[in-house]
Amino acid sequence: MNKLQFHPCGNFRESYYEEIRIFETDFGRLWMLIGLMLLFVVIPFISSPYMLYVLNTMGIYAIAAIGLNLLIGYTGQISLGHGAFFGVGAYTAAILATRAGFPFLLAVPAAGLVTAAVGMVFGLPTARLKHLYLCIATLAGQFILEYVFVQWERLTGGAEGIVVSEASIFGIGLGDDRVFYYVIFVCFVVMIWIAVNLIRTRYGRAFIAIRDNDRAAEGMGIPIFSYKLLSFAISSFYAGFAGALYAYYMMCITPEPFNLWLSIEFIAMIIIGGLGSIPGSVFGSIFIVGLSEILSHITQYLMNVGDTGMGITIAPLREFIFGLAIVLFIIFEPKGLAEVWRIIRSNFRLWPFSY
Amino acid sequence: MEFFLQLLVNGLSLGFLYAVSALGFVMIFKSSSVLNFAHGELLAIGAFMFLVLSAWAKLPIILAFAITMIGSFALGFVVERLFLRPLIGEALIEVIMLTVGLAIMFKGIMLFIFGGDIHDYPKFLPEGLSMEWGAIQIPSVYVATFVIGILFLIIFGLFFKYSSQGIYMRSVADNQPAALSLGVHVKRVFALSWAIAALVCAMSGIVLGIINGVNVHELSSIGLKVFPVVILGGLDSIGGAIIGGVIIGLLETFTGGYISTSLREVIPYIVLVIILMVRPYGLFGLVEIERV
């Protein structure tokens, strides 16, 4: 039987079971229920259409960021190709939907699986490479996939892209932003649930062992190569799944969005959010999407209010601020927003002796 | 046959451009093992500094060049001191993302100041340098690039081999804790190597600017072309960077000439993957890759 517990002031855990629990206290469960209520009952009805669009984008990117965090934050394998993997998911879903007539519910997981296979192919260099060599290999993967998107015209439509018709689940059309909001955030919650629990299993612990010390992990009997590949596959599955949702949400995909910049944005999300933290990836995607929306609003405002010339000259400063945010976070808070959140929480918990 | 020869010459000159632009990257990697994603932006900063001094302020070319060299040396120093030094000993992903962030920042500033247009330097190279050989022409800028490339190679080869600072740099690159315990001032070595690398980048940026005109997007995209070049040549080998650059340049022009122009852009990366799978330390790099 659960007894109602308060947060302890230190680490008083007595068993491994307590160590891997998701909720330390019943308050955690309560907060989660409140959060879910807010997410599904309150927010979609008080948000304007524009806010819904921003929230949906955040949700889609958050799913991909969680996947990337499983790879970089938990397994310690750097991938600069996740923008392209996201694109593979989007293209697979679009092609399956338009050519093979797959329904939405089938096309999205199928896109995830295809992307997982592609991710495993680009994870193959992990057999021999690590650290910066792997990073460069995945960078090459990004460029090769971008080339495929543009050049394999028979399948991807080349630079013109593919138009995806409106999807429906059980006869309900998904054209409405509010309906799609539910689709995205149900997927989002399920994906978080899978990721959080994956980390607690032997697979997740093996990933963390590989990240912390790969030789020791091999010494303890973890077959490193297959686990690295598995991590690539899971991570690309997340990216492809999110990409498929993106394709259905945008209803038209071209090769442009899936460039190196997107990969960098994904990594920026998990670095700013916090490496090796699932809530961190969510915070990070909220931060990055929010930041770019705010910055583009400021430039638009300046274009409308001031003279247009000023708005155009100021536009590159968006990039500057984006870069500055990444640099400042890495220098001053390398553990990211998740660490900020933890500090705030422990300040409350340890009050009035919070030092 | 003539087509082949022209492609060969084009490839060689393009390759030398890549080689010259890869030098600064290798300098930084060799001493501090930082993978510098802001390399293209460093090239662009040097090129624009020279542009401002020579074309806008109308200083004499020699003076403009000297001030650019001093300025970029100082810039490299400041960048290391402000951004890279707090990260000594941090995880690889953080250092990489820091240089990515720097790249985005620099690019934003440069686009803000100079816009996305192509700017031109005033003409100052003597025309007499250009060579003609049958139907094949080599413009004088390429001859100058070739000379500069060879000069770089000799100067930095000597610097790393004989000067005490160069030996410190090699020792830090080889084994940081051991260098520290033998009294090498590791932080100063890092600062110096960033400063020298920024200087080399500025030189390469000027050379690129003379040939193609100065453009932010073009120069920063060369920063990504550097990866196949240095991996092919070996990440820590300056001579390797030259040869890697030439091979990649030849490969690009021949693919563009004989197979397809669109494949030209990705062929370096396909080669990169193959090289990484077969011989990750490159043609001339130090063999110390771990296989776990």
XYZ file of C-alpha atoms in Angstrom:
647
model
C 0.000 0.000 0.000
C 1.251 3.444 -0.836
C 1.597 5.797 2.016
C 1.524 9.511 1.381
C 5.093 10.745 1.493
C 6.745 14.104 1.519
C 9.940 14.780 -0.395
C 12.948 13.803 1.707
C 15.643 16.398 2.208
C 18.437 14.156 1.070
C 19.087 10.766 -0.439
C 17.613 8.280 2.022
C 16.919 5.508 -0.439
C 17.368 2.001 0.843
C 16.836 -0.179 -2.205
C 17.365 -0.157 -5.936
C 13.624 -0.224 -6.334
C 13.409 3.180 -4.690
C 16.214 4.431 -6.904
C 14.423 3.707 -10.166
C 10.950 4.818 -9.167
C 9.455 7.482 -11.390
C 7.448 9.205 -8.694
C 9.138 9.676 -5.369
C 5.952 10.772 -3.638
C 2.233 10.724 -4.252
C 2.470 14.443 -4.834
C 4.339 13.634 -8.038
C 1.372 11.570 -9.249
C -0.982 14.339 -8.244
C 1.039 16.931 -10.161
C 1.127 14.658 -13.178
C -2.665 14.306 -13.123
C -3.033 18.075 -12.806
C -0.601 18.522 -15.694
C -2.485 16.047 -17.889
C -5.783 17.779 -17.055
C -4.293 21.124 -18.027
C -2.838 19.669 -21.214
C -5.976 17.964 -22.454
C -8.904 19.831 -20.933
C -7.874 23.417 -20.290
C -5.167 24.447 -22.744
C -6.798 23.457 -26.070
C -9.898 25.451 -25.206
C -8.283 28.657 -24.004
C -5.640 28.888 -26.752
C -6.027 30.988 -29.843
C -5.493 29.238 -33.209
C -2.005 30.700 -33.384
C -1.126 29.398 -29.913
C -2.442 25.990 -30.934
C -0.139 26.032 -33.944
C 2.845 26.902 -31.742
C 1.910 24.237 -29.197
C 1.528 21.616 -31.916
C 4.952 22.471 -33.320
C 6.418 22.244 -29.832
C 4.799 18.854 -29.331
C 6.143 17.457 -32.609
C 9.661 18.741 -31.976
C 9.545 17.535 -28.384
C 8.932 13.949 -29.552
C 11.972 14.111 -31.830
C 14.038 15.787 -29.106
C 13.180 13.031 -26.624
C 14.430 10.486 -29.146
C 17.626 12.415 -29.728
C 18.162 12.701 -25.989
C 17.925 8.914 -25.683
C 20.792 8.725 -28.175
C 23.011 11.639 -27.117
C 22.076 12.161 -23.506
C 21.715 8.541 -22.430
C 23.864 6.508 -24.827
C 26.477 9.179 -25.495
C 26.477 8.753 -29.279
C 26.386 12.070 -31.113
C 24.182 12.354 -34.173
C 24.172 15.392 -36.429
C 21.743 13.686 -38.787
C 18.484 13.852 -36.905
C 17.088 16.614 -39.065
C 17.397 14.245 -42.017
C 15.921 11.330 -40.034
C 12.968 13.566 -39.205
C 12.696 14.175 -42.942
C 12.860 10.451 -43.705
C 9.876 9.959 -41.407
C 7.978 12.792 -43.040
C 8.668 11.522 -46.564
C 7.868 7.913 -45.696
C 4.529 8.881 -44.196
C 3.721 11.110 -47.160
C 4.685 8.467 -49.722
C 2.832 5.694 -47.889
C -0.252 7.880 -47.619
C -0.322 9.142 -51.203
C 1.039 6.139 -53.144
C 0.077 3.116 -51.054
C -3.030 4.625 -49.499
C -2.046 3.833 -45.926
C -4.421 5.216 -43.283
C -3.023 7.659 -40.733
C -2.908 5.164 -37.871
C -0.784 2.787 -39.935
C 1.348 5.282 -41.837
C 2.784 7.054 -38.789
C 4.182 3.982 -36.981
C 5.322 2.563 -40.325
C 7.226 5.794 -40.994
C 8.804 5.407 -37.559
C 9.906 1.857 -38.360
C 11.351 2.784 -41.761
C 13.264 5.656 -40.164
C 14.513 3.292 -37.467
C 15.933 1.078 -40.237
C 17.558 4.080 -41.932
C 18.916 5.217 -38.581
C 20.442 1.795 -38.011
C 22.206 2.014 -41.373
C 23.696 5.359 -40.387
C 24.449 3.934 -36.950
C 26.623 1.229 -38.496
C 29.781 3.385 -38.300
C 29.486 3.119 -34.498
C 31.069 -0.275 -34.923
C 34.379 1.438 -35.473
C 33.915 5.085 -34.638
C 33.158 7.122 -31.612
C 33.267 10.696 -30.417
C 34.068 13.209 -33.087
C 34.548 10.679 -35.870
C 31.000 9.452 -35.346
C 29.845 13.048 -35.264
C 31.413 13.688 -38.669
C 30.037 10.426 -40.059
C 26.492 11.413 -39.086
C 27.113 14.864 -40.564
C 27.922 13.110 -43.840
C 24.741 11.080 -43.412
C 22.770 14.293 -43.136
C 24.136 15.585 -46.444
C 23.645 12.265 -48.224
C 20.016 12.033 -47.094
C 19.361 15.639 -48.112
C 20.722 14.753 -51.550
C 18.393 11.757 -51.739
C 15.376 13.927 -50.821
C 16.105 16.300 -53.670
C 17.345 13.872 -56.314
C 15.136 10.800 -55.981
C 12.401 12.663 -57.799
C 10.274 9.657 -58.700
C 9.678 8.967 -55.042
C 10.056 12.282 -53.246
C 8.839 14.722 -55.896
C 12.204 16.513 -55.853
C 12.201 20.162 -54.923
C 8.434 20.434 -55.436
C 7.729 17.981 -52.640
C 4.604 15.999 -51.881
C 1.155 17.212 -50.949
C -0.470 15.070 -48.270
C -4.243 15.007 -48.193
C -6.118 15.494 -44.946
C -5.939 12.434 -42.716
C -8.720 11.046 -40.594
C -9.012 8.733 -37.627
C -12.266 6.797 -37.208
C -13.994 9.188 -39.552
C -12.870 12.327 -37.730
C -10.990 14.686 -40.012
C -7.642 15.928 -38.730
C -7.678 19.208 -40.622
C -8.614 21.164 -37.523
C -5.718 22.334 -35.359
C -7.553 21.455 -32.163
C -8.187 17.862 -33.258
C -4.582 17.522 -34.346
C -3.528 18.931 -30.982
C -5.109 15.897 -29.317
C -3.434 13.518 -31.766
C -0.019 15.071 -31.188
C -0.239 15.262 -27.448
C -1.636 11.747 -27.002
C 1.387 10.540 -29.001
C 3.583 12.866 -26.947
C 2.387 11.431 -23.629
C 2.746 7.851 -24.876
C 6.244 8.552 -26.191
C 7.310 10.118 -22.886
C 5.846 7.145 -21.034
C 7.834 4.744 -23.232
C 11.057 6.749 -22.908
C 10.855 7.152 -19.132
C 10.227 3.461 -18.666
C 12.826 2.434 -21.229
C 15.494 4.126 -19.144
C 14.539 1.983 -16.144
C 14.863 -1.323 -17.972
C 18.062 -3.266 -18.581
C 18.295 -1.681 -22.016
C 18.218 1.816 -20.609
C 20.744 0.956 -17.931
C 22.984 -0.585 -20.587
C 22.750 2.640 -22.607
C 23.820 4.665 -19.574
C 26.675 2.257 -18.893
C 27.901 2.696 -22.483
C 27.729 6.461 -22.131
C 29.634 6.521 -18.854
C 32.390 4.139 -19.819
C 32.178 2.000 -22.893
C 35.127 -0.235 -22.047
C 33.792 -0.981 -18.585
C 30.387 -1.649 -20.129
C 31.891 -4.157 -22.516
C 33.803 -5.673 -19.636
C 30.538 -6.204 -17.808
C 29.168 -8.160 -20.729
C 27.121 -5.597 -22.604
C 27.399 -6.206 -26.359
C 28.225 -2.598 -27.132
C 27.741 -2.556 -30.869
C 24.255 -4.036 -30.834
C 23.190 -1.734 -28.023
C 24.520 1.325 -29.855
C 22.618 0.218 -32.954
C 19.517 -0.317 -30.838
C 19.887 3.165 -29.450
C 20.218 4.583 -32.967
C 17.125 2.629 -34.018
C 14.990 3.800 -31.078
C 16.139 7.358 -31.451
C 15.451 7.404 -35.196
C 12.076 5.817 -34.559
C 11.184 8.807 -32.410
C 12.498 11.209 -35.043
C 10.639 9.426 -37.847
C 7.426 9.279 -35.834
C 7.625 13.001 -35.172
C 8.459 13.598 -38.831
C 5.381 11.658 -39.920
C 3.202 13.771 -37.623
C 4.862 16.854 -39.113
C 4.053 15.706 -42.645
C 0.390 15.191 -41.775
C 0.251 18.462 -39.889
C 1.890 20.616 -42.559
C 0.131 18.666 -45.351
C 2.910 19.583 -47.771
C 6.562 18.664 -47.499
C 9.582 19.883 -49.399
C 13.257 19.021 -48.821
C 14.154 22.447 -47.392
C 13.118 22.126 -43.734
C 15.099 18.920 -43.180
C 18.553 20.461 -43.451
C 21.538 20.662 -41.141
C 19.947 23.634 -39.410
C 17.128 21.372 -38.164
C 19.651 18.875 -36.810
C 21.403 21.712 -35.013
C 18.086 22.924 -33.631
C 17.357 19.454 -32.242
C 20.740 19.278 -30.538
C 20.272 22.826 -29.246
C 16.946 21.715 -27.764
C 18.442 18.879 -25.775
C 21.520 20.860 -24.720
C 19.470 23.833 -23.553
C 16.903 21.497 -22.005
C 19.406 19.220 -20.367
C 21.326 16.202 -21.619
C 20.151 12.947 -20.121
C 16.801 14.260 -18.966
C 13.418 13.500 -20.527
C 11.652 16.573 -19.084
C 14.702 18.526 -20.230
C 14.024 17.648 -23.872
C 10.490 18.979 -23.480
C 11.700 22.180 -21.830
C 14.272 22.578 -24.585
C 11.783 22.237 -27.407
C 9.458 24.715 -25.685
C 12.377 27.112 -25.316
C 13.679 26.828 -28.890
C 10.295 26.929 -30.630
C 9.150 29.720 -28.314
C 12.345 31.685 -28.881
C 12.171 31.466 -32.659
C 8.472 32.431 -32.643
C 9.133 35.409 -30.375
C 12.104 36.526 -32.461
C 10.170 36.299 -35.711
C 7.356 38.293 -34.087
C 9.784 40.998 -33.051
C 11.193 41.257 -36.584
C 7.690 41.334 -38.061
C 6.666 44.011 -35.570
C 9.669 46.107 -36.505
C 8.870 45.645 -40.187
C 5.316 46.872 -39.662
C 5.984 49.673 -37.203
C 9.383 50.989 -38.186
C 10.370 51.270 -41.781
C 10.612 47.994 -43.679
C 14.314 48.442 -44.340
C 15.048 48.309 -40.638
C 13.060 45.102 -40.280
C 15.080 43.450 -43.048
C 18.433 44.535 -41.679
C 17.453 43.344 -38.238
C 16.382 39.875 -39.409
C 19.884 38.317 -39.179
C 19.982 39.325 -35.530
C 17.485 36.513 -34.934
C 20.209 34.040 -35.787
C 22.618 35.948 -33.597
C 20.334 35.743 -30.570
C 19.709 32.058 -31.260
C 23.446 31.366 -31.324
C 23.983 33.511 -28.255
C 21.363 31.507 -26.333
C 23.166 28.251 -27.165
C 26.560 29.664 -26.194
C 25.341 31.201 -22.924
C 23.572 28.015 -21.877
C 26.631 25.872 -22.554
C 28.928 28.203 -20.633
C 26.715 29.100 -17.670
C 24.283 26.209 -17.289
C 25.678 23.182 -19.132
C 23.098 20.914 -17.525
C 20.330 22.983 -19.024
C 16.846 23.981 -18.034
C 16.255 20.654 -16.305
C 18.950 21.627 -13.799
C 17.386 25.071 -13.310
C 14.076 23.362 -12.653
C 15.713 20.981 -10.156
C 17.358 23.882 -8.324
C 14.063 25.746 -8.089
C 12.316 22.648 -6.784
C 14.947 21.845 -4.220
C 14.881 25.439 -3.059
C 11.233 24.976 -2.187
C 11.808 21.541 -0.702
C 14.674 22.590 1.531
C 13.209 25.914 2.526
C 14.079 27.660 4.858
C 17.511 26.000 4.815
C 18.100 26.084 1.098
C 21.784 26.597 0.694
C 41.472 15.106 -73.783
C 41.379 18.856 -73.550
C 38.215 18.613 -71.453
C 40.033 16.189 -69.177
C 43.025 18.500 -68.817
C 40.824 21.500 -68.109
C 38.955 19.513 -65.470
C 42.281 18.415 -64.016
C 43.474 22.001 -63.734
C 40.139 23.188 -62.309
C 40.157 20.344 -59.812
C 43.701 21.067 -58.748
C 42.975 24.736 -58.182
C 39.733 24.008 -56.328
C 41.633 21.435 -54.299
C 44.242 23.981 -53.348
C 41.515 26.311 -52.198
C 40.111 23.571 -49.979
C 43.581 22.747 -48.745
C 44.353 26.354 -47.879
C 41.028 26.775 -46.111
C 41.507 23.553 -44.127
C 44.792 24.657 -42.581
C 43.316 26.717 -39.745
C 40.964 23.881 -38.879
C 43.848 21.446 -38.570
C 45.794 23.941 -36.431
C 43.009 24.095 -33.865
C 42.380 20.392 -33.883
C 46.064 19.567 -33.627
C 46.621 21.460 -30.400
C 43.300 21.495 -28.591
C 41.401 18.652 -30.329
C 38.382 20.893 -30.777
C 36.235 20.214 -33.822
C 35.630 23.761 -34.983
C 32.244 24.206 -36.654
C 32.773 27.985 -36.732
C 35.626 27.553 -39.184
C 33.789 28.931 -42.207
C 32.753 31.958 -40.186
C 36.337 32.605 -39.136
C 37.285 32.564 -42.827
C 34.493 35.025 -43.544
C 35.457 37.350 -40.691
C 39.018 37.596 -41.971
C 37.832 38.170 -45.526
C 35.433 40.916 -44.438
C 38.000 42.584 -42.220
C 40.269 42.844 -45.241
C 37.348 44.050 -47.362
C 36.522 46.853 -44.932
C 40.140 47.966 -44.689
C 41.068 47.704 -48.362
C 37.889 48.572 -50.245
C 35.997 50.770 -47.801
C 38.757 52.492 -45.837
C 41.021 52.454 -48.943
C 44.192 51.683 -47.003
C 47.225 50.467 -48.938
C 47.004 46.713 -49.543
C 50.044 45.839 -47.442
C 48.800 47.884 -44.485
C 45.285 46.466 -44.782
C 46.706 42.956 -44.883
C 48.879 43.561 -41.824
C 46.014 45.052 -39.804
C 43.769 42.130 -40.803
C 46.396 39.673 -39.616
C 46.801 41.441 -36.272
C 43.035 41.821 -35.879
C 42.265 38.186 -36.561
C 45.097 37.092 -34.277
C 43.469 39.130 -31.499
C 40.043 37.773 -32.426
C 41.219 34.173 -32.097
C 42.709 35.040 -28.724
C 39.486 36.637 -27.488
C 37.284 33.812 -28.768
C 39.395 31.259 -26.948
C 39.517 33.285 -23.753
C 35.781 34.084 -23.633
C 34.155 30.958 -25.008
C 36.467 27.972 -25.229
C 38.413 28.269 -22.003
C 35.416 27.711 -19.680
C 34.865 24.422 -21.486
C 38.281 22.831 -21.052
C 37.645 19.279 -19.935
C 33.923 19.328 -20.767
C 32.144 16.719 -22.885
C 32.669 16.658 -26.640
C 29.059 17.445 -27.511
C 29.183 20.650 -25.504
C 32.354 21.877 -27.174
C 30.941 21.040 -30.604
C 27.676 22.808 -29.891
C 29.556 25.805 -28.537
C 31.387 26.190 -31.834
C 28.072 25.711 -33.659
C 26.564 28.469 -31.520
C 29.547 30.709 -32.250
C 29.133 29.999 -35.959
C 25.480 31.047 -35.858
C 26.347 34.192 -33.880
C 29.156 35.259 -36.204
C 27.053 34.588 -39.259
C 24.187 36.645 -37.832
C 26.469 39.595 -37.103
C 28.085 39.466 -40.538
C 24.742 39.232 -42.326
C 23.574 42.174 -40.222
C 26.550 44.310 -41.203
C 27.325 43.210 -44.759
C 24.115 41.556 -45.986
C 24.031 38.478 -48.197
C 25.509 40.096 -51.313
C 28.820 39.354 -52.969
C 31.446 42.025 -52.397
C 34.637 42.442 -54.399
C 38.158 43.420 -53.468
C 39.981 46.064 -55.440
C 42.312 44.413 -57.958
C 45.851 44.280 -56.714
C 47.406 41.051 -57.951
C 49.819 41.496 -60.857
C 48.469 39.963 -64.067
C 51.874 38.649 -65.050
C 51.475 35.654 -62.727
C 48.900 33.912 -64.898
C 50.089 30.937 -66.903
C 48.999 29.650 -70.243
C 49.732 26.193 -71.441
C 48.211 25.291 -74.753
C 44.490 25.883 -74.510
C 44.520 25.648 -70.732
C 44.675 28.771 -68.682
C 45.600 29.170 -65.048
C 44.556 32.594 -63.748
C 46.997 34.488 -61.604
C 44.956 34.135 -58.414
C 45.336 30.378 -58.582
C 49.063 30.683 -59.034
C 49.121 32.984 -56.010
C 47.021 30.466 -54.069
C 49.397 27.708 -54.990
C 52.396 29.716 -53.822
C 50.641 30.697 -50.601
C 49.644 27.078 -49.946
C 53.198 25.840 -50.330
C 54.475 28.715 -48.196
C 51.998 27.881 -45.413
C 53.017 24.281 -45.487
C 56.706 25.091 -45.152
C 56.268 27.772 -42.480
C 53.976 25.732 -40.279
C 55.925 22.553 -40.832
C 59.023 24.342 -39.548
C 57.025 25.996 -36.754
C 55.720 22.690 -35.429
C 59.003 20.924 -35.861
C 61.515 23.382 -34.432
C 60.022 26.303 -32.494
C 59.449 25.802 -28.786
C 55.828 26.990 -29.001
C 55.212 24.509 -31.806
C 56.681 21.703 -29.739
C 54.500 22.735 -26.775
C 51.480 22.584 -29.070
C 52.351 19.115 -30.256
C 52.917 17.925 -26.717
C 49.532 19.281 -25.582
C 47.838 17.646 -28.546
C 49.530 14.366 -27.797
C 48.855 14.086 -24.091
C 47.383 16.948 -22.132
C 48.019 15.733 -18.559
C 51.597 14.746 -19.387
C 52.257 18.153 -20.961
C 50.812 19.841 -17.859
C 53.029 17.839 -15.531
C 56.099 18.760 -17.574
C 55.361 22.432 -17.099
C 53.743 23.313 -20.411
C 51.352 26.223 -19.992
C 48.414 24.408 -21.594
C 45.997 27.334 -21.477
C 48.488 29.613 -23.167
C 49.037 26.990 -25.844
C 45.287 26.826 -26.491
C 45.034 30.595 -26.690
C 48.009 30.803 -29.021
C 46.745 28.028 -31.277
C 43.336 29.687 -31.626
C 45.017 32.990 -32.379
C 47.291 31.460 -35.022
C 44.401 29.476 -36.467
C 42.276 32.618 -36.767
C 45.187 34.314 -38.516
C 45.554 31.417 -40.942
C 41.781 31.423 -41.475
C 41.879 35.132 -42.293
C 44.605 34.513 -44.879
C 42.612 31.695 -46.454
C 39.485 33.813 -46.340
C 41.238 36.601 -48.236
C 42.471 34.154 -50.863
C 38.968 32.734 -51.282
C 37.579 36.254 -51.402
C 39.963 37.262 -54.202
C 38.847 34.305 -56.310
C 35.100 34.072 -55.677
C 34.228 37.429 -54.149
C 33.370 37.828 -50.483
C 30.027 36.348 -49.528
C 28.896 35.229 -46.076
C 26.930 32.187 -47.215
C 29.589 30.897 -49.561
C 32.439 31.236 -47.090
C 30.533 29.679 -44.202
C 29.515 26.714 -46.357
C 33.198 26.098 -47.075
C 33.525 25.528 -43.342
C 31.515 22.315 -43.806
C 33.464 21.241 -46.906
C 36.518 21.146 -44.707
C 35.371 17.998 -42.922
C 35.855 15.560 -45.812
C 39.181 17.216 -46.609
C 40.643 16.872 -43.146
C 39.256 13.401 -42.524
C 40.719 12.197 -45.790
C 44.083 13.726 -45.028
C 44.122 12.835 -41.349
C 42.750 15.246 -38.773
C 46.068 16.233 -37.303
C 48.257 16.398 -40.381
C 48.854 19.673 -42.213
C 50.426 17.988 -45.217
C 47.512 15.581 -45.202
C 45.109 18.516 -45.344
C 46.819 19.757 -48.502
C 46.686 16.367 -50.206
C 43.157 15.702 -48.917
C 42.066 19.050 -50.297
C 43.532 18.276 -53.710
C 41.926 14.827 -53.836
C 38.513 16.186 -52.842
C 38.826 19.047 -55.330
C 39.725 16.670 -58.175
C 36.938 14.304 -57.190
C 34.392 17.122 -57.206
C 35.329 18.523 -60.590
C 35.576 15.108 -62.249
C 32.237 14.015 -60.839
C 30.750 17.303 -61.949
C 32.311 16.954 -65.379
C 31.679 13.302 -66.184
C 28.791 12.033 -64.033
C 26.374 14.716 -62.847
C 26.560 18.192 -61.421
C 24.164 17.440 -58.586
C 26.208 14.491 -57.364
C 29.187 16.836 -57.159
C 27.990 18.372 -53.902
C 27.606 15.088 -52.021
C 30.469 13.031 -53.431
C 32.910 14.373 -50.781
C 30.594 13.188 -48.026
C 30.146 9.753 -49.584
C 33.927 9.437 -49.732
C 34.019 10.706 -46.155
C 31.806 7.865 -44.931
C 33.865 5.282 -46.813
C 37.121 6.699 -45.440
C 35.718 6.721 -41.914
C 34.699 3.080 -42.220
C 37.959 1.897 -43.738
C 40.655 4.173 -42.397
C 39.275 6.624 -39.806
C 42.630 8.214 -39.084
C 42.935 9.346 -42.693
C 45.797 8.950 -45.104
C 48.408 10.719 -42.987
C 46.884 10.986 -39.521
C 48.215 9.518 -36.330
C 46.944 5.959 -35.875
C 45.395 5.974 -32.447
C 41.751 5.285 -33.028
C 40.119 3.180 -30.360
C 37.803 0.364 -31.222
C 35.467 -0.403 -28.385
